[in-house]
PDB file of C-alpha atoms and ligand atoms in Angstrom:
ATOM      1  CA  MET A   1       2.216  25.325 -17.812  1.00 51.00           C
ATOM      2  CA  THR A   2       5.776  23.964 -17.838  1.00 48.00           C
ATOM      3  CA  ALA A   3       4.775  21.217 -15.411  1.00 47.00           C
ATOM      4  CA  LEU A   4       1.826  20.309 -17.650  1.00 49.00           C
ATOM      5  CA  VAL A   5       4.053  20.069 -20.726  1.00 50.00           C
ATOM      6  CA  VAL A   6       6.648  17.957 -18.885  1.00 49.00           C
ATOM      7  CA  ALA A   7       3.905  15.666 -17.525  1.00 49.00           C
ATOM      8  CA  ALA A   8       2.484  15.205 -21.013  1.00 54.00           C
ATOM      9  CA  LEU A   9       5.880  14.533 -22.573  1.00 53.00           C
ATOM     10  CA  ALA A  10       7.308  12.416 -19.749  1.00 54.00           C
ATOM     11  CA  PRO A  11       6.444   9.069 -21.379  1.00 53.00           C
ATOM     12  CA  LEU A  12       8.309  10.158 -24.518  1.00 52.00           C
ATOM     13  CA  LEU A  13      11.260  11.638 -22.637  1.00 52.00           C
ATOM     14  CA  VAL A  14      11.859   8.293 -20.944  1.00 51.00           C
ATOM     15  CA  TYR A  15      12.559   6.837 -24.408  1.00 50.00           C
ATOM     16  CA  ILE A  16      14.611   9.795 -25.614  1.00 49.00           C
ATOM     17  CA  TYR A  17      16.891   9.907 -22.597  1.00 53.00           C
ATOM     18  CA  PRO A  18      18.838   6.721 -21.835  1.00 52.00           C
ATOM     19  CA  PRO A  19      18.566   4.970 -18.474  1.00 51.00           C
ATOM     20  CA  ALA A  20      20.455   6.917 -15.858  1.00 51.00           C
ATOM     21  CA  GLY A  21      21.991   3.844 -14.249  1.00 51.00           C
ATOM     22  CA  ASN A  22      25.545   4.665 -15.288  1.00 56.00           C
ATOM     23  CA  THR A  23      25.275   8.430 -14.858  1.00 66.00           C
ATOM     24  CA  LYS A  24      26.697  10.179 -11.799  1.00 81.00           C
ATOM     25  CA  ARG A  25      23.910  10.683  -9.311  1.00 83.00           C
ATOM     26  CA  SER A  26      23.356  13.623  -7.060  1.00 86.00           C
ATOM     27  CA  SER A  27      20.984  14.651  -4.295  1.00 87.00           C
ATOM     28  CA  LEU A  28      18.131  16.830  -5.533  1.00 87.00           C
ATOM     29  CA  THR A  29      16.352  18.979  -2.970  1.00 91.00           C
ATOM     30  CA  VAL A  30      12.651  19.211  -3.754  1.00 91.00           C
ATOM     31  CA  SER A  31      10.052  21.512  -2.228  1.00 91.00           C
ATOM     32  CA  LEU A  32       6.702  19.854  -1.562  1.00 93.00           C
ATOM     33  CA  LYS A  33       3.343  21.590  -1.929  1.00 91.00           C
ATOM     34  CA  LYS A  34       2.388  19.933   1.347  1.00 92.00           C
ATOM     35  CA  ALA A  35       4.947  19.006   4.028  1.00 92.00           C
ATOM     36  CA  LEU A  36       5.182  15.319   4.901  1.00 92.00           C
ATOM     37  CA  SER A  37       4.154  16.162   8.460  1.00 90.00           C
ATOM     38  CA  ASP A  38       0.953  17.736   7.072  1.00 92.00           C
ATOM     39  CA  LEU A  39      -0.018  14.695   5.009  1.00 93.00           C
ATOM     40  CA  ALA A  40      -2.987  12.888   6.505  1.00 94.00           C
ATOM     41  CA  ASN A  41      -3.260   9.125   6.137  1.00 96.00           C
ATOM     42  CA  GLY A  42      -4.489   8.459   2.604  1.00 96.00           C
ATOM     43  CA  ASP A  43      -3.123  11.723   1.214  1.00 96.00           C
ATOM     44  CA  ALA A  44      -0.452  12.424  -1.416  1.00 96.00           C
ATOM     45  CA  THR A  45       1.426  15.403  -2.799  1.00 95.00           C
ATOM     46  CA  GLN A  46       3.080  15.680  -6.215  1.00 94.00           C
ATOM     47  CA  PHE A  47       6.481  17.260  -6.897  1.00 93.00           C
ATOM     48  CA  ASP A  48       8.620  17.872  -9.972  1.00 90.00           C
ATOM     49  CA  ALA A  49      12.330  17.424 -10.628  1.00 86.00           C
ATOM     50  CA  PRO A  50      14.307  20.667 -10.686  1.00 87.00           C
ATOM     51  CA  LYS A  51      14.887  22.111 -14.167  1.00 87.00           C
ATOM     52  CA  GLY A  52      17.668  20.272 -15.992  1.00 84.00           C
ATOM     53  CA  SER A  53      17.431  17.117 -13.900  1.00 83.00           C
ATOM     54  CA  ALA A  54      15.465  13.932 -13.366  1.00 78.00           C
ATOM     55  CA  PHE A  55      14.883  11.547 -10.498  1.00 81.00           C
ATOM     56  CA  VAL A  56      16.181   7.998 -10.737  1.00 82.00           C
ATOM     57  CA  MET A  57      13.900   5.010 -10.234  1.00 78.00           C
ATOM     58  CA  VAL A  58      15.327   2.482  -7.812  1.00 79.00           C
ATOM     59  CA  SER A  59      12.817  -0.330  -8.217  1.00 71.00           C
ATOM     60  CA  ASN A  60      13.402  -3.007 -10.821  1.00 59.00           C
ATOM     61  CA  TYR A  61      10.348  -5.084 -11.565  1.00 64.00           C
ATOM     62  CA  GLY A  62      10.872  -7.616 -14.324  1.00 52.00           C
ATOM     63  CA  GLY A  63       8.432  -7.324 -17.175  1.00 56.00           C
ATOM     64  CA  SER A  64       7.273  -3.800 -16.505  1.00 70.00           C
ATOM     65  CA  ASP A  65       8.056  -0.620 -18.392  1.00 75.00           C
ATOM     66  CA  ASN A  66       9.925   0.934 -15.460  1.00 78.00           C
ATOM     67  CA  ALA A  67      13.437  -0.333 -14.810  1.00 77.00           C
ATOM     68  CA  TYR A  68      16.145   0.420 -12.280  1.00 82.00           C
ATOM     69  CA  GLY A  69      17.925   3.634 -13.256  1.00 80.00           C
ATOM     70  CA  ASP A  70      15.201   4.977 -15.535  1.00 80.00           C
ATOM     71  CA  PRO A  71      14.576   8.725 -15.258  1.00 81.00           C
ATOM     72  CA  ALA A  72      11.401  10.214 -13.793  1.00 80.00           C
ATOM     73  CA  PHE A  73      10.534  13.885 -14.105  1.00 86.00           C
ATOM     74  CA  SER A  74       7.945  13.971 -11.368  1.00 90.00           C
ATOM     75  CA  GLY A  75       6.886  11.982  -8.335  1.00 93.00           C
ATOM     76  CA  PHE A  76       4.417  11.576  -5.498  1.00 95.00           C
ATOM     77  CA  ALA A  77       5.014  11.500  -1.759  1.00 95.00           C
ATOM     78  CA  VAL A  78       2.183   9.508  -0.209  1.00 96.00           C
ATOM     79  CA  LYS A  79       1.097   8.428   3.251  1.00 95.00           C
ATOM     80  CA  ASP A  80      -0.996   5.272   3.000  1.00 92.00           C
ATOM     81  CA  GLN A  81      -3.990   4.458   5.193  1.00 90.00           C
ATOM     82  CA  ALA A  82      -1.683   2.912   7.799  1.00 92.00           C
ATOM     83  CA  GLY A  83       0.512   6.027   7.914  1.00 92.00           C
ATOM     84  CA  GLN A  84       3.423   4.524   5.959  1.00 92.00           C
ATOM     85  CA  LEU A  85       5.289   7.109   3.862  1.00 93.00           C
ATOM     86  CA  SER A  86       6.420   6.222   0.331  1.00 93.00           C
ATOM     87  CA  VAL A  87       7.800   8.182  -2.599  1.00 93.00           C
ATOM     88  CA  PHE A  88       7.024   6.961  -6.113  1.00 92.00           C
ATOM     89  CA  ALA A  89       7.987   7.998  -9.622  1.00 92.00           C
ATOM     90  CA  VAL A  90       5.023   9.405 -11.556  1.00 93.00           C
ATOM     91  CA  ASN A  91       5.521   6.877 -14.368  1.00 92.00           C
ATOM     92  CA  CYS A  92       2.886   4.180 -14.767  1.00 93.00           C
ATOM     93  CA  SER A  93       4.503   0.734 -14.804  1.00 91.00           C
ATOM     94  CA  HIS A  94       2.501  -0.271 -17.902  1.00 92.00           C
ATOM     95  CA  LEU A  95       3.838   2.065 -20.594  1.00 90.00           C
ATOM     96  CA  GLY A  96       5.070   5.085 -18.672  1.00 89.00           C
ATOM     97  CA  CYS A  97       2.184   7.567 -18.725  1.00 93.00           C
ATOM     98  CA  SER A  98       1.929   9.942 -15.779  1.00 94.00           C
ATOM     99  CA  ILE A  99      -0.337   8.672 -13.030  1.00 95.00           C
ATOM    100  CA  ALA A 100      -2.622  11.002 -11.058  1.00 97.00           C
ATOM    101  CA  PHE A 101      -3.673  10.905  -7.425  1.00 97.00           C
ATOM    102  CA  ASN A 102      -7.393  10.191  -7.017  1.00 97.00           C
ATOM    103  CA  ASN A 103      -8.164  11.737  -3.636  1.00 96.00           C
ATOM    104  CA  ASP A 104     -11.777  10.558  -3.551  1.00 96.00           C
ATOM    105  CA  ALA A 105     -10.919   6.918  -4.185  1.00 96.00           C
ATOM    106  CA  LYS A 106      -7.547   7.078  -2.357  1.00 96.00           C
ATOM    107  CA  ARG A 107      -5.586   5.509  -5.190  1.00 97.00           C
ATOM    108  CA  PHE A 108      -3.448   6.390  -8.210  1.00 97.00           C
ATOM    109  CA  ASP A 109      -5.089   6.331 -11.646  1.00 98.00           C
ATOM    110  CA  CYS A 110      -3.407   6.157 -15.035  1.00 97.00           C
ATOM    111  CA  PRO A 111      -5.315   8.084 -17.715  1.00 96.00           C
ATOM    112  CA  CYS A 112      -3.851   6.154 -20.649  1.00 96.00           C
ATOM    113  CA  HIS A 113      -5.179   2.595 -20.337  1.00 96.00           C
ATOM    114  CA  GLY A 114      -6.965   2.611 -17.000  1.00 96.00           C
ATOM    115  CA  SER A 115      -4.474   1.018 -14.604  1.00 96.00           C
ATOM    116  CA  ARG A 116      -5.131   1.689 -10.914  1.00 98.00           C
ATOM    117  CA  PHE A 117      -2.655   1.472  -8.040  1.00 96.00           C
ATOM    118  CA  HIS A 118      -3.072   1.252  -4.279  1.00 96.00           C
ATOM    119  CA  LEU A 119      -1.390   3.924  -2.172  1.00 96.00           C
ATOM    120  CA  ASP A 120       1.429   1.471  -1.403  1.00 93.00           C
ATOM    121  CA  GLY A 121       2.155   1.332  -5.144  1.00 93.00           C
ATOM    122  CA  THR A 122       0.819  -2.174  -5.747  1.00 93.00           C
ATOM    123  CA  VAL A 123      -1.504  -2.845  -8.678  1.00 95.00           C
ATOM    124  CA  LEU A 124      -5.232  -2.605  -8.009  1.00 97.00           C
ATOM    125  CA  HIS A 125      -6.350  -2.957 -11.643  1.00 94.00           C
ATOM    126  CA  GLY A 126      -4.437  -3.625 -14.904  1.00 87.00           C
ATOM    127  CA  PRO A 127      -3.291  -3.641 -17.591  1.00 95.00           C
ATOM    128  CA  ALA A 128      -0.247  -2.792 -15.435  1.00 93.00           C
ATOM    129  CA  THR A 129       1.115  -5.909 -13.772  1.00 91.00           C
ATOM    130  CA  ALA A 130       3.983  -4.394 -11.770  1.00 91.00           C
ATOM    131  CA  PRO A 131       3.923  -1.908  -8.884  1.00 92.00           C
ATOM    132  CA  LEU A 132       4.912   1.731  -9.153  1.00 92.00           C
ATOM    133  CA  SER A 133       8.657   2.401  -8.990  1.00 91.00           C
ATOM    134  CA  ARG A 134      10.062   3.954  -5.867  1.00 90.00           C
ATOM    135  CA  LEU A 135      12.487   6.839  -5.608  1.00 91.00           C
ATOM    136  CA  ASP A 136      15.433   6.903  -3.197  1.00 89.00           C
ATOM    137  CA  TRP A 137      14.656   9.769  -0.807  1.00 92.00           C
ATOM    138  CA  LYS A 138      15.124  11.189   2.678  1.00 92.00           C
ATOM    139  CA  GLN A 139      13.637  14.061   4.642  1.00 92.00           C
ATOM    140  CA  GLY A 140      15.206  17.456   3.899  1.00 90.00           C
ATOM    141  CA  GLY A 141      16.306  19.985   6.493  1.00 87.00           C
ATOM    142  CA  ASP A 142      13.109  21.952   5.976  1.00 88.00           C
ATOM    143  CA  PRO A 143       9.848  20.115   6.838  1.00 85.00           C
ATOM    144  CA  GLY A 144       8.528  21.013   3.381  1.00 91.00           C
ATOM    145  CA  GLN A 145      11.470  19.513   1.534  1.00 93.00           C
ATOM    146  CA  ILE A 146      12.702  16.041   0.639  1.00 93.00           C
ATOM    147  CA  ILE A 147      16.002  15.019  -0.921  1.00 91.00           C
ATOM    148  CA  VAL A 148      15.723  12.615  -3.858  1.00 87.00           C
ATOM    149  CA  GLN A 149      18.476  10.860  -5.812  1.00 86.00           C
ATOM    150  CA  GLY A 150      18.645  12.106  -9.387  1.00 84.00           C
ATOM    151  CA  VAL A 151      20.819  12.928 -12.366  1.00 83.00           C
ATOM    152  CA  ALA A 152      21.492  15.958 -14.533  1.00 83.00           C
ATOM    153  CA  ILE A 153      19.706  15.979 -17.895  1.00 80.00           C
ATOM    154  CA  PRO A 154      21.599  18.550 -19.977  1.00 75.00           C
ATOM    155  CA  GLY A 155      19.474  20.672 -22.247  1.00 70.00           C
ATOM    156  CA  LEU A 156      16.201  19.980 -20.501  1.00 67.00           C
TER     157      LEU A 156
HETATM  158  S1  FES B 201       0.462   3.547 -19.458  1.00 71.50           S
HETATM  159 FE1  FES B 201      -0.709   3.434 -17.649  1.00 71.50          FE
HETATM  160  S2  FES B 201      -2.220   1.978 -18.076  1.00 71.50           S
HETATM  161 FE2  FES B 201      -1.023   2.041 -19.854  1.00 71.50          FE
END
């Protein structure tokens, strides 16, 4: 339920909380529902930021809603059809709604205005014009964990 509420409010929280670019960053250890080694090509797994924190977007695409340093409260680890691993913020690059993984079509869909994204984060269908924003991550010590750069969000 908490994850559902955070996902629904994430587009608003991005406006309430300032960009995290000047805030001290830390490494956030995140448990995945599916270990990276268990992801098949074309599969993705969603994860949430620990309570009281947010991930930090590291991609800066001019003209999109997502900017370098913006906070993200959830993300996706994805292995594309070629086996390339990527980790994206959940925020749609159009206006920040939370994207969802469409397993049947092997793409990310935004429920707000219909944008579609390939598994490598590039735009398949607008109105979004910029790719999904990446998160700075590395494999954790446990196969089911990754470590993502983030910031503390007091009171959340
Ligand atoms: S916010 Fe995703 S298509 Fe508009």
